[in-house]
Tab-separated table of C-alpha atoms and ligand atoms in Angstrom:
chain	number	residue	atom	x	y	z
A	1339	UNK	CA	0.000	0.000	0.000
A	1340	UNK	CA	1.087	3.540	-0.839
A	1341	UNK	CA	0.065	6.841	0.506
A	1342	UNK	CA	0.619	10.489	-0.950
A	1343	UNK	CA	0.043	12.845	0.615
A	1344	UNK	CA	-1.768	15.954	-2.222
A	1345	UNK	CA	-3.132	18.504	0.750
A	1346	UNK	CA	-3.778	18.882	4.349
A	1347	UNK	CA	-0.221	18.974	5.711
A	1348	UNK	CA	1.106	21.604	8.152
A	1349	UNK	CA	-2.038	23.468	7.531
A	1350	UNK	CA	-5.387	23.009	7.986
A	1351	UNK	CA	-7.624	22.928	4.813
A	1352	UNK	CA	-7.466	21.177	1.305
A	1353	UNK	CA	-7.117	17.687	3.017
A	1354	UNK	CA	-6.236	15.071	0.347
A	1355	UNK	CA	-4.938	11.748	0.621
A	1356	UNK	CA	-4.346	9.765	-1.855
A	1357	UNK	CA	-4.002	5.813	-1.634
A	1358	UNK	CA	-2.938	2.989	-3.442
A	1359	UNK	CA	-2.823	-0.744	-3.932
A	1360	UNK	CA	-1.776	-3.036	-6.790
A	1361	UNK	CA	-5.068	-2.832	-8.540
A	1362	UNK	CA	-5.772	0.691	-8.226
A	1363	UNK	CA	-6.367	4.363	-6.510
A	1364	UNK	CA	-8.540	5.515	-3.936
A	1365	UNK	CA	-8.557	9.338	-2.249
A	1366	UNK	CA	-9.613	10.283	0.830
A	1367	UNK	CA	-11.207	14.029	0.853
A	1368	UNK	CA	-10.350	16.147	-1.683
A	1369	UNK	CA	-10.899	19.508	0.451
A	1370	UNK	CA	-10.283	23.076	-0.349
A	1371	UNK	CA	-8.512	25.833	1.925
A	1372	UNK	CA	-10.912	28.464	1.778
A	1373	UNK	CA	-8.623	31.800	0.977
A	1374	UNK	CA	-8.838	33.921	-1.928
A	1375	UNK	CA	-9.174	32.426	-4.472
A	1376	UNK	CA	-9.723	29.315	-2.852
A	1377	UNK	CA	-6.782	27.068	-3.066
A	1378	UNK	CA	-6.772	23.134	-4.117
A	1379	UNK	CA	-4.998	19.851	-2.957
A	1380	UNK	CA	-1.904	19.187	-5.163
A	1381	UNK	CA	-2.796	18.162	-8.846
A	1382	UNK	CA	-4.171	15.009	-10.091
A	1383	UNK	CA	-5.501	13.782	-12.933
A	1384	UNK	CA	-9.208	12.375	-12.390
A	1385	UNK	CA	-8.474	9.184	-14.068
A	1386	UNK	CA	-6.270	8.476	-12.158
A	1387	UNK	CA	-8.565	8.175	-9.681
A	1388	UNK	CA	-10.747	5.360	-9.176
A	1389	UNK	CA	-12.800	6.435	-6.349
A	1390	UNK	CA	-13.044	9.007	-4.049
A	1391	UNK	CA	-14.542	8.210	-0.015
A	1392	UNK	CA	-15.351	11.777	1.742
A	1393	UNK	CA	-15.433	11.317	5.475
A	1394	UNK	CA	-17.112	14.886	5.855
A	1395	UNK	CA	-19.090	17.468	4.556
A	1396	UNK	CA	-17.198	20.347	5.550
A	1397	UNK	CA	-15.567	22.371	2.708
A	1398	UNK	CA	-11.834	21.760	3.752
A	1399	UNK	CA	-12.878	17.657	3.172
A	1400	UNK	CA	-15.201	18.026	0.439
A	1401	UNK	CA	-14.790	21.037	-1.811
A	1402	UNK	CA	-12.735	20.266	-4.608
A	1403	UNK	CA	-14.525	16.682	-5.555
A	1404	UNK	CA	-16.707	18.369	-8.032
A	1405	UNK	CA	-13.694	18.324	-10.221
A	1406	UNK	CA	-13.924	14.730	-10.837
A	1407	UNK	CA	-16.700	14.908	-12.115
A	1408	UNK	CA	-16.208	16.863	-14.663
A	1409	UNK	CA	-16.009	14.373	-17.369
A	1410	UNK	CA	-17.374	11.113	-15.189
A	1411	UNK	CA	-15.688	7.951	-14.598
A	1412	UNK	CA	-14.654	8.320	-10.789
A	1413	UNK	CA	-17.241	6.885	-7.922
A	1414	UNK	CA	-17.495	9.075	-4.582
A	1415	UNK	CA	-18.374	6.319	-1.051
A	1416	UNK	CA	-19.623	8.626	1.471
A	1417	UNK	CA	-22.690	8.536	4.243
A	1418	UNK	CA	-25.605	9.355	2.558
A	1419	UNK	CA	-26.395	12.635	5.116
A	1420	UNK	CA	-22.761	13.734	4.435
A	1421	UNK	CA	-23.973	13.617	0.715
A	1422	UNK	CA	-26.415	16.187	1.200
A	1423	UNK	CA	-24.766	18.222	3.540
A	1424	UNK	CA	-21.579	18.341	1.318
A	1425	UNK	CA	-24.028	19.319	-1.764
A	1426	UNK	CA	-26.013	22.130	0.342
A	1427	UNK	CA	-22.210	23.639	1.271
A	1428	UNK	CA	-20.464	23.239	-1.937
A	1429	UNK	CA	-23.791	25.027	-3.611
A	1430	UNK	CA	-23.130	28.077	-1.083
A	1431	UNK	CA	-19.728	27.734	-1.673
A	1432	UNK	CA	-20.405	28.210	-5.843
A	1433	UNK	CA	-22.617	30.939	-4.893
A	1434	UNK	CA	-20.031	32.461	-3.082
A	1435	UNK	CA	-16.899	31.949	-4.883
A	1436	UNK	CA	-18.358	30.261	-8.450
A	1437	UNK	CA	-16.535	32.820	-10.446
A	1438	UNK	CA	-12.691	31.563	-8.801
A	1439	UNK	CA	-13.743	27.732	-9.151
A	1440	UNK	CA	-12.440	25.514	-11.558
A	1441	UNK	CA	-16.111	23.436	-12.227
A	1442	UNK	CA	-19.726	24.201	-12.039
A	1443	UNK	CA	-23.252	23.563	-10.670
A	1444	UNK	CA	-23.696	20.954	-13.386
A	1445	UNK	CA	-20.220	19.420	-11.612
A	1446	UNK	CA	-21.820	18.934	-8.846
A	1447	UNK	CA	-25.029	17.158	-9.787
A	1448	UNK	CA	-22.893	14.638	-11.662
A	1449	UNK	CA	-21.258	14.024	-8.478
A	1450	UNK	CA	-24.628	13.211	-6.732
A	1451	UNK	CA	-25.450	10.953	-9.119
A	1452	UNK	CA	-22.204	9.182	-8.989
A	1453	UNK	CA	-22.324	8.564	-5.142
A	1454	UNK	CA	-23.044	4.989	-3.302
A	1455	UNK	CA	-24.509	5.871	-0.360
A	1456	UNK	CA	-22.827	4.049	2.660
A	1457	UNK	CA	-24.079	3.724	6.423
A	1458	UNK	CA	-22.051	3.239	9.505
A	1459	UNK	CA	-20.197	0.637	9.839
A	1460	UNK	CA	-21.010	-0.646	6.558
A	1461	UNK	CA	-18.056	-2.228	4.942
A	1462	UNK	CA	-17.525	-1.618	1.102
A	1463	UNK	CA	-15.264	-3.152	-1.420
A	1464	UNK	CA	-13.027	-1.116	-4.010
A	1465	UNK	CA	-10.059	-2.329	-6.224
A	1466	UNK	CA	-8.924	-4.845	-3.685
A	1467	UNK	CA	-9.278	-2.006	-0.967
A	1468	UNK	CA	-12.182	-2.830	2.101
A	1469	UNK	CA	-13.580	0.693	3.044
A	1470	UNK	CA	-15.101	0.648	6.156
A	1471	UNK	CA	-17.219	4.244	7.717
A	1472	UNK	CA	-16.890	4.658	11.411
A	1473	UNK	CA	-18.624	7.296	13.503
A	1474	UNK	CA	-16.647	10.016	14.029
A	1475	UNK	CA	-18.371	12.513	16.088
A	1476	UNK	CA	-17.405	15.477	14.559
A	1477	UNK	CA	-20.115	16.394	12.520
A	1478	UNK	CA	-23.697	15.001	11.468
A	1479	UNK	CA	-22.885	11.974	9.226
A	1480	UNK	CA	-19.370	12.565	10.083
A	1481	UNK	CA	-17.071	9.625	9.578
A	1482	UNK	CA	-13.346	7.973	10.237
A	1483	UNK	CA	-12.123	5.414	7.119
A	1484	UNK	CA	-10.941	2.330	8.161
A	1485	UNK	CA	-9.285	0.930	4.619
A	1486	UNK	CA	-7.814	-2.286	4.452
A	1487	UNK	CA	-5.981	-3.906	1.571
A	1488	UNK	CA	-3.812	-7.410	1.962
A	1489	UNK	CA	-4.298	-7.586	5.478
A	1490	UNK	CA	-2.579	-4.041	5.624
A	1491	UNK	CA	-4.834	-1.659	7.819
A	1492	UNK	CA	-4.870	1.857	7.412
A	1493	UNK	CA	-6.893	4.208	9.794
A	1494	UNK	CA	-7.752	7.985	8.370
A	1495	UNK	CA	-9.496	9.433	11.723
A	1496	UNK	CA	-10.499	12.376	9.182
A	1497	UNK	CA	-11.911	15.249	11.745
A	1498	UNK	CA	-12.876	13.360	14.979
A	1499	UNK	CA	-14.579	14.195	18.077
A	1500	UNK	CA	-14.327	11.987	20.966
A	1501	UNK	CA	-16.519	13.305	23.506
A	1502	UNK	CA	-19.102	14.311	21.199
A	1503	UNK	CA	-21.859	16.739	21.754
A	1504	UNK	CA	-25.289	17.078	22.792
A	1505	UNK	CA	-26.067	16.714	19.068
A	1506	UNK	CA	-23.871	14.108	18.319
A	1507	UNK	CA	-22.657	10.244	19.583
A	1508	UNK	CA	-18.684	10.322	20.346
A	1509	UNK	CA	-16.463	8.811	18.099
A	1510	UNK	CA	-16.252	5.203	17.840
A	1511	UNK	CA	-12.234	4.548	18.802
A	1512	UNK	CA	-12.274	0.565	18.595
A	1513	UNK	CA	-10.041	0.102	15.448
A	1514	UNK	CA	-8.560	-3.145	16.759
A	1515	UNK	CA	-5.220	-3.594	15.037
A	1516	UNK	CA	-4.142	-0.626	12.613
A	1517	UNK	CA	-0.688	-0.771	10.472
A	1518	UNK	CA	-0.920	3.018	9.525
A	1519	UNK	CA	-3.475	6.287	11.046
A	1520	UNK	CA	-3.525	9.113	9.416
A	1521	UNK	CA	-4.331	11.583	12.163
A	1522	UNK	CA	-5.743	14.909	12.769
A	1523	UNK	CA	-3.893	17.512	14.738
A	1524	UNK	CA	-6.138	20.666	15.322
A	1525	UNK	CA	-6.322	20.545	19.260
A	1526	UNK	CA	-3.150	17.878	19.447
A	1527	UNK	CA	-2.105	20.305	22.056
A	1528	UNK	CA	-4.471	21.656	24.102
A	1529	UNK	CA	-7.094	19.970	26.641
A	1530	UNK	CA	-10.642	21.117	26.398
A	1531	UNK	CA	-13.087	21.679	29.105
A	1532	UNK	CA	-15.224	18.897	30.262
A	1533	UNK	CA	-18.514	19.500	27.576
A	1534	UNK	CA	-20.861	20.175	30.313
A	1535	UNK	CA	-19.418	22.823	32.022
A	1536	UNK	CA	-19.248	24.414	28.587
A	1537	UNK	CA	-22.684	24.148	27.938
A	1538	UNK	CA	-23.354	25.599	31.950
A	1539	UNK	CA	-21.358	28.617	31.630
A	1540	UNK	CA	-23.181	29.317	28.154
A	1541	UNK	CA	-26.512	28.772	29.428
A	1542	UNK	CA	-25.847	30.955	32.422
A	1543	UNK	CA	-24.380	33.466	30.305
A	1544	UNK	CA	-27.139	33.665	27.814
A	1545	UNK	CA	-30.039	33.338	30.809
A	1546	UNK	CA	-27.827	36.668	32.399
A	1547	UNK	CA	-28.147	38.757	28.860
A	1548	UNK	CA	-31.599	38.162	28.147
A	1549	UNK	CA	-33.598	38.907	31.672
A	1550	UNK	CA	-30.821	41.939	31.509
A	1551	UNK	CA	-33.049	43.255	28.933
A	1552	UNK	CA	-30.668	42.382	25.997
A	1553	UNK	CA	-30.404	40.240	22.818
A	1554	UNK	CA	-28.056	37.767	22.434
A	1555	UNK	CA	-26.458	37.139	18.905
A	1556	UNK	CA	-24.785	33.330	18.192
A	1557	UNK	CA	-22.877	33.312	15.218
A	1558	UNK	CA	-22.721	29.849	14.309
A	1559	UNK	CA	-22.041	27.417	11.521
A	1560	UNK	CA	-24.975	26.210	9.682
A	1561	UNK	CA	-24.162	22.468	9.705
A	1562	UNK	CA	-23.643	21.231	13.263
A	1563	UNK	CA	-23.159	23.835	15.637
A	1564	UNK	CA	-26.251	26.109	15.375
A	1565	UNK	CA	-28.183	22.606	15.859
A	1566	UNK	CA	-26.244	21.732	18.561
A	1567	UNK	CA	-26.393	25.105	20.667
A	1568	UNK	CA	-30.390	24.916	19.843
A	1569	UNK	CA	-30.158	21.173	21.593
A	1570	UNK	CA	-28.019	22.822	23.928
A	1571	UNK	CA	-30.769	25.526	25.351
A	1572	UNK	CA	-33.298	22.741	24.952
A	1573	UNK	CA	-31.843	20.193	27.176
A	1574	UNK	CA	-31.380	22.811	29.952
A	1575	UNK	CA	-34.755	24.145	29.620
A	1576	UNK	CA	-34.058	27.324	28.678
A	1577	UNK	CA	-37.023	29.900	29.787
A	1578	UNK	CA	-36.477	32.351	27.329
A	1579	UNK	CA	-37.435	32.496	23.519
A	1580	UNK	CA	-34.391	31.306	21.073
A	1581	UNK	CA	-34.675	31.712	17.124
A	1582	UNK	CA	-32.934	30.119	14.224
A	1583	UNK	CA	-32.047	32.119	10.813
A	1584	UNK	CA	-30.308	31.256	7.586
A	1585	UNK	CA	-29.065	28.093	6.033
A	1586	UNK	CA	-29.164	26.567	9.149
A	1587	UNK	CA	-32.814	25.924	8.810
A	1588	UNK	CA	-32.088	23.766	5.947
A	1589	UNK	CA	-29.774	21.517	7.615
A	1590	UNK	CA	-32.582	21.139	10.204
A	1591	UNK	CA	-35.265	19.320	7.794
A	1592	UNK	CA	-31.895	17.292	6.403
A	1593	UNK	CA	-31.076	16.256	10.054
A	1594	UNK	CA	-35.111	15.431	10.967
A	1595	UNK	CA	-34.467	12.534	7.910
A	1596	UNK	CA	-31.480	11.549	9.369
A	1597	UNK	CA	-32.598	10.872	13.273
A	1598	UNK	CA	-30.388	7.779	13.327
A	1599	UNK	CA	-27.042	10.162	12.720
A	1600	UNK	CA	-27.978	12.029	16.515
A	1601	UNK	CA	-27.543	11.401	19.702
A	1602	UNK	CA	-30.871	11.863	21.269
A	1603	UNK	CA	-33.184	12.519	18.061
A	1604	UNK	CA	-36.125	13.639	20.517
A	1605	UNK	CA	-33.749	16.335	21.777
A	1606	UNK	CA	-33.233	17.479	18.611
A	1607	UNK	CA	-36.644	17.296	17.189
A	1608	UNK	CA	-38.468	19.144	20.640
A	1609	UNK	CA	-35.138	21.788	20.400
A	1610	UNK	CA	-36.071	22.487	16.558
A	1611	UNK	CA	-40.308	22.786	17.030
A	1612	UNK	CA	-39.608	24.997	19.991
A	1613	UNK	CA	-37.604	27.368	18.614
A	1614	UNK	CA	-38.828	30.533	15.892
A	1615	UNK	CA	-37.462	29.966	12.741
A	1616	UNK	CA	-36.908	33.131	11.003
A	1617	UNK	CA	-37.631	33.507	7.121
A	1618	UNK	CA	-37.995	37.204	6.464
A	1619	UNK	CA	-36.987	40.347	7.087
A	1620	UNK	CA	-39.835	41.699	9.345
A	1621	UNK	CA	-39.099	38.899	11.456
A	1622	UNK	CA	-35.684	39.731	11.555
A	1623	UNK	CA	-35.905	43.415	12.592
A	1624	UNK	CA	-38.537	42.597	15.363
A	1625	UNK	CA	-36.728	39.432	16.730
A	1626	UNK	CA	-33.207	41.876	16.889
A	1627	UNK	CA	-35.389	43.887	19.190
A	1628	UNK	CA	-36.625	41.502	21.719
A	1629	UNK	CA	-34.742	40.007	24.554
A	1630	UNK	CA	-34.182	36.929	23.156
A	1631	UNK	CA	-31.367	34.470	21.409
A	1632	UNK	CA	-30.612	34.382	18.197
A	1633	UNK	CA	-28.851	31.791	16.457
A	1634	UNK	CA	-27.186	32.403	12.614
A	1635	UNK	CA	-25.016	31.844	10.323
A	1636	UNK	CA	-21.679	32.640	9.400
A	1637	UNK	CA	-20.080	31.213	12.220
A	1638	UNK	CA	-17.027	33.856	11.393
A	1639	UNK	CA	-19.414	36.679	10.484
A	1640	UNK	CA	-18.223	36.166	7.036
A	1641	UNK	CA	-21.719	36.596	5.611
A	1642	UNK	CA	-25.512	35.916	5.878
A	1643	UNK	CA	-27.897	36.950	8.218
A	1644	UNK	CA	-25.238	36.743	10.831
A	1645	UNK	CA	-24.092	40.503	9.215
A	1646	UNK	CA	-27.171	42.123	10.194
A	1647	UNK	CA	-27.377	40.044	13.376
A	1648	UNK	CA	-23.859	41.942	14.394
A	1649	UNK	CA	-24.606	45.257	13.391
A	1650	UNK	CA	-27.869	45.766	15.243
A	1651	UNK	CA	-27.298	43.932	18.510
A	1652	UNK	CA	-23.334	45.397	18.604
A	1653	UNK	CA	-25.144	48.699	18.865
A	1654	UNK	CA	-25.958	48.481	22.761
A	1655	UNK	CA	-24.183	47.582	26.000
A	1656	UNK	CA	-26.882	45.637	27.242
A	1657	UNK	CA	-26.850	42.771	24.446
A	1658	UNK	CA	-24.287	39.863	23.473
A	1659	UNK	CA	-22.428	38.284	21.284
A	1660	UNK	CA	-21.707	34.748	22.097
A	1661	UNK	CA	-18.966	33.012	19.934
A	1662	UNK	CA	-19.261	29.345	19.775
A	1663	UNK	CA	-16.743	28.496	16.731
A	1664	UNK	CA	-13.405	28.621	15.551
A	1665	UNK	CA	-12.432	31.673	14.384
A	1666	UNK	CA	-10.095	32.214	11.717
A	1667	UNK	CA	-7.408	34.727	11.494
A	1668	UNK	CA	-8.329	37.799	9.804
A	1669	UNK	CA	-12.186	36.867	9.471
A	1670	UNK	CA	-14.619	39.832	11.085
A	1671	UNK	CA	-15.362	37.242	14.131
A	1672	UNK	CA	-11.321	36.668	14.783
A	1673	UNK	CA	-11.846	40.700	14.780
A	1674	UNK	CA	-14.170	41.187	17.110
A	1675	UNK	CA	-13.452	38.745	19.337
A	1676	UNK	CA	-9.682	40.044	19.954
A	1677	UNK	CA	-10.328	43.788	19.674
A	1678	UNK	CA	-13.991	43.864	19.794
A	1679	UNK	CA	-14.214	45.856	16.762
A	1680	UNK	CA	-17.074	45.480	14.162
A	1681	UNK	CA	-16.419	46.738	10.205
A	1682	UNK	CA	-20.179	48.039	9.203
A	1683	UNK	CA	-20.662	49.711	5.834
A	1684	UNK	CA	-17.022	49.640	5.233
A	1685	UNK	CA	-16.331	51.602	8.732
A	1686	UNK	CA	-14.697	50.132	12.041
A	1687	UNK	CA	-17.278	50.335	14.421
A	1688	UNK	CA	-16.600	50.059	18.533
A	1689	UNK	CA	-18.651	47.481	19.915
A	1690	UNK	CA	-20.932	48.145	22.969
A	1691	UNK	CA	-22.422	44.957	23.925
A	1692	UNK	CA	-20.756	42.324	25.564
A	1693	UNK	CA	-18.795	39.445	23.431
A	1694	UNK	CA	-17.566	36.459	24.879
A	1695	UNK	CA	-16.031	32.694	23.432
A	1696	UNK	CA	-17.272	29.514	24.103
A	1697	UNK	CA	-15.280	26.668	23.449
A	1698	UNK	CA	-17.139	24.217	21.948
A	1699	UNK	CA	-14.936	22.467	19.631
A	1700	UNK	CA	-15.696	19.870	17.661
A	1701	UNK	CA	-12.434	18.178	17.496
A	1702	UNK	CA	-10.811	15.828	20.038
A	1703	UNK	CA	-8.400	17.389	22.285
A	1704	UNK	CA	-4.586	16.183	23.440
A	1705	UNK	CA	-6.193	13.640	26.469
A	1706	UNK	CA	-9.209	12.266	23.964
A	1707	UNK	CA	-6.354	11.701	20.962
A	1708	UNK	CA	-3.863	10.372	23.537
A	1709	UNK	CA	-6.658	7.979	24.601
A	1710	UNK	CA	-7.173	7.058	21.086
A	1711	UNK	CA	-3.827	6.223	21.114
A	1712	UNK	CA	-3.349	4.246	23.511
A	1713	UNK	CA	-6.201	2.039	22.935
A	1714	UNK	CA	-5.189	1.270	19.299
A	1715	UNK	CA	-3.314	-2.191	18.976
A	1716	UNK	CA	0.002	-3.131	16.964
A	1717	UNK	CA	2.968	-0.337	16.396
A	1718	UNK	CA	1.291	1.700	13.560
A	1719	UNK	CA	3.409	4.274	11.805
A	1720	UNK	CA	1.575	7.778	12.347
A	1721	UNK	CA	1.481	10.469	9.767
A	1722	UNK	CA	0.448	13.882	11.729
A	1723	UNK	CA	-1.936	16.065	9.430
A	1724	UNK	CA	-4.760	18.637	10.050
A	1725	UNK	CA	-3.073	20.851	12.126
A	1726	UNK	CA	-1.208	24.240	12.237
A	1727	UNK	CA	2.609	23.063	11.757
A	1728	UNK	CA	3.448	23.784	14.832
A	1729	UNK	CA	1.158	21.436	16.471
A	1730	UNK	CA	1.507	18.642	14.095
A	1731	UNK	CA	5.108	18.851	14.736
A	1732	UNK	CA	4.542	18.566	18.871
A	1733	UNK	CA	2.164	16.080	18.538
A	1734	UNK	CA	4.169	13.347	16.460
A	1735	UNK	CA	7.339	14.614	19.154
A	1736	UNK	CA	4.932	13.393	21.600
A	1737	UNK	CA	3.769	10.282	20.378
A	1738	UNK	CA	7.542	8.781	20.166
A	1739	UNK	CA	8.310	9.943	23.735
A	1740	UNK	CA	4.858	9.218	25.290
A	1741	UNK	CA	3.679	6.095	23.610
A	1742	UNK	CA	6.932	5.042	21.430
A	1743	UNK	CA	5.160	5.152	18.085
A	1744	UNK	CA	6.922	6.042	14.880
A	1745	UNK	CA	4.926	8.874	14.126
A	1746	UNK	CA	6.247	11.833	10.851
A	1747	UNK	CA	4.838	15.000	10.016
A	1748	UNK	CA	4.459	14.893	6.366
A	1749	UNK	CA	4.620	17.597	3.709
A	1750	UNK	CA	2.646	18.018	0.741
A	1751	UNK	CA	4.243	15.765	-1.838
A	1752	UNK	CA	5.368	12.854	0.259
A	1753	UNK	CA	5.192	9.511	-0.007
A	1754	UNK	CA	5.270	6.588	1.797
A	1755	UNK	CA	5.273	2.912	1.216
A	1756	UNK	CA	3.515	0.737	4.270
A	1757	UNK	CA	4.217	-3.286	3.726
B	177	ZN	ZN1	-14.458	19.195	9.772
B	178	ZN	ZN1	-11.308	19.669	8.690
C-alpha cells in the first residue's frame, strides 16, 4: 500500500490523501482551503482516480470533488447525510466563490449521481481495498475510514470528536489492530473543558443577557453547531425564547431525515419545534429587538444573516455576542473577538455589547487523541496532518516519547510505502 500525501499537511484545509494498492487508486477528501481564491490539494488527474470516499461534509474535506466529475468515470463512497450536507455547502460555496472555481453547478449534480450511499459501519469493497465508515463525532454523518488492503490496515481518523456533543454520539475509537493512522492535529495540544461545564457557563451566560433586557447574537455554523447550541438551550430548559435564521434551517429538515445520525433525536426534534425559525426580514428586525437568542449563520461573520445580526445587537451595551466556533485569522469574528471591533458599511465600528467565546470544539483534544492512542493495537506508523505546523510537529514529538510510536509529520508531496 502507498500513501501520498496531495493537501492537508502543516495546515489546515485542502485535506487530500491519496491511496494505493496493486489494482488501483482511492482518495480520501479532496478539500479546499478556503482563501482567496480558494486554493486546491496538489494536482491530479481524475483518471487516475478510481474512487473518491469523503469522510465529511465540511468544505476543507469536500470542496474540490466536483472536479472529478467533470467528465465522469470516478465513484465518490460517502454517508448518505454527508452527501447532502456536502451538496447544500459546496452550492453556497459556488454561490459564493463560483466565479474563482475551476467546475460548475452541473459538476456537482454529476457528483450526486455518482455517489453509493454508505451507512455506519457498513463495509464496502473497491479495487482490492475494504472501506469501512466509522462514527466520528465530529459532525452530522461525520465519519473515520478504516481501509484495508492485503491484510494491511490503514486508519484515516479524518476530523474526529471523541466526547461528542449534545447533538452528536462520540467517536467510535475501537479500530482493533491498525498498520498506519492518518491523524488529525487541530487541538493535538491543548485539553478542552469537560462539555458540560461548557454548555453551563453558556446557558448561564445567555439566561444573564436576556432577563438583563438584551439580545443575544450566536454566530454559528450552519451544519452542526447552530443545531447543537439549539439542543443545547433545549436540554437545559431554557425559559427564554431562542430563534434560528439562515441556512441553518435547511440543515434542520436534512437532520429530521437523518434521526439515526444524533444522539438523542427527541432532543433534537423538541429543540427544533420549539424554537422561531426566522424567514424574512420583518421577522428579523422585530426578533433583533426583543430580549431573546438568536442563532445564525456565518459562524465567522463572514456573511448571511449573521451581518445584520452583528450590526444591530453590537449597537448596545446591554446585548451579546456569544462566539461558539473557531475563528479564523483575519475573518470579522477573529476581529471582534480580539479587539472587539465590528467593520459596518465599510467603517470600524466600537462594539458596545458584551462578546464572549465559548469553546465548543468539535475536534478531540490532546487527552481524547492520547486515549485514542493508547487504545489502538500493533505499532502503527503515524502520519500527523490537520493541524497548524506547529502542532503537528509537537504532537508526532509526543507520540515517540509518550507512547513510542513512529509517528512523521508529512509535507505536501510525500510519499510513503507501508508493507
Ligand atoms: Zn471538519
Ligand atoms: Zn477539517
Amino acid at each position: 500500500m502507498k500513501i501520498k500525501i496531495l493537501g492537508g499537511a502543516r495546515e489546515v484545509g485542502r485535506s487530500a490523501f491519496l491511496v494505493e494498492n496493486s489494482e488501483g487508486r482511492v482518495l480520501l477528501d479532496f478539500g479546499v482551503q478556503l482563501t482567496r481564491p480558494p486554493a486546491f490539494p496538489m494536482h491530479i488527474q481524475p483518471r487516475e482516480v478510481d474512487s473518491i470516499l469523503l469522510s465529511h461534509a465540511h468544505l476543507d474535506h469536500s470542496g474540490g470533488i466536483p472536479l472529478f466529475f467533470i467528465s465522469g468515470g470516478t465513484k465518490l463512497y460517502t454517508i448518505g447525510l454527508t452527501l447532502e450536507l456536502a451538496q447544500l455547502l459546496i452550492e453556497d460555496f459556488l454561490r459564493i466563490s463560483g466565479f474563482y472555481l475551476p467546475f460548475e453547478y452541473i459538476d456537482l449534480l454529476s457528483m450526486v449521481n455518482e455517489t453509493r450511499r454508505v451507512d455506519l459501519n457498513e463495509s464496502v469493497e473497491i479495487k482490492g481495498f475494504t472501506a469501512t465508515f466509522l462514527n466520528s463525532g465530529h459532525l452530522p454523518g461525520g465519519a473515520s475510514i478504516l481501509l484495508t488492503s492485503n491484510s494491511i490496515r490503514l486508519l484515516y481518523t479524518g476530523d474526529i470528536s471523541a466526547q461528542g456533543s449534545a447533538l452528536l454520539r462520540g467517536a467510535d475509537t475501537n479500530f482493533g489492530e491498525l498498520d498506519a493512522v492518518i491523524t488529525e492535529s487541530t487541538y493535538a495540544t491543548t485539553d478542552h473543558l469537560p462539555r458540560e461545564d461548557v454548555e453551563r457557563e453558556f446557558i448561564e451566560f445567555a439566561k444573564e443577557v436576556v432577563e438583563r433586557g438584551g439580545t443575544l447574537f450566536v454566530p454559528a455554523f450552519s451544519v452542526g453547531r447552530a443545531q447543537e447550541i439549539a439542543c443545547v438551550f433545549k436540554k437545559y430548559n431554557f425559559p427564554h425564547s431562542v430563534a434560528m435564521d439562515g441556512m441553518a434551517l435547511k440543515t434542520n429538515e436534512i437532520l429530521s431525515r437523518y434521526p439515526e445520525y444524533l444522539r438523542d433525536p427527541k432532543l433534537f426534534r423538541e429543540s427544533i419545534g420549539s424554537i422561531e425559525l426566522i424567514r424574512g426580514w420583518s421577522q428579523r428586525r422585530r426578533i433583533v429587538k426583543t430580549p431573546s437568542v438568536i442563532i445564525s449563520p456565518a459562524g465567522m461573520l463572514v456573511g448571511g444573516a449573521a451581518v445584520f445580526y452583528n450590526a444591530e445587537v453590537s449597537k448596545r451595551s446591554k446585548n451579546a455576542i456569544a462566539l461558539v466556533s473557531y475563528q479564523m485569522p483575519e475573518t470579522p469574528g477573529r476581529i471582534l473577538m480580539e479587539k472587539k471591533i465590528t467593520i459596518i458599511n465599510g467603517k470600524p465600528k466600537k462594539v458596545k455589547a458584551e462578546v464572549r467565546h465559548f469553546d465548543f470544539s468539535s475536534h478531540s483534544g490532546r487527552k481524547e487523541l492520547f486515549d485514542m492512542f493508547r487504545k489502538i493495537e500493533g505499532e502503527p506508523k503515524v502520519y500527523t496532518v490537520h493541524g497548524e505546523e506547529k502542532n503537528c510537529i509537537q504532537f508526532a514529538e509526543e507520540l515517540k516519547t509518550e507512547l513510542g510510536l513512529d509517528a512523521v509529520v508529512p509535507k505536501i508531496g510525500d510519499t510513503y510505502l507501508l508493507k
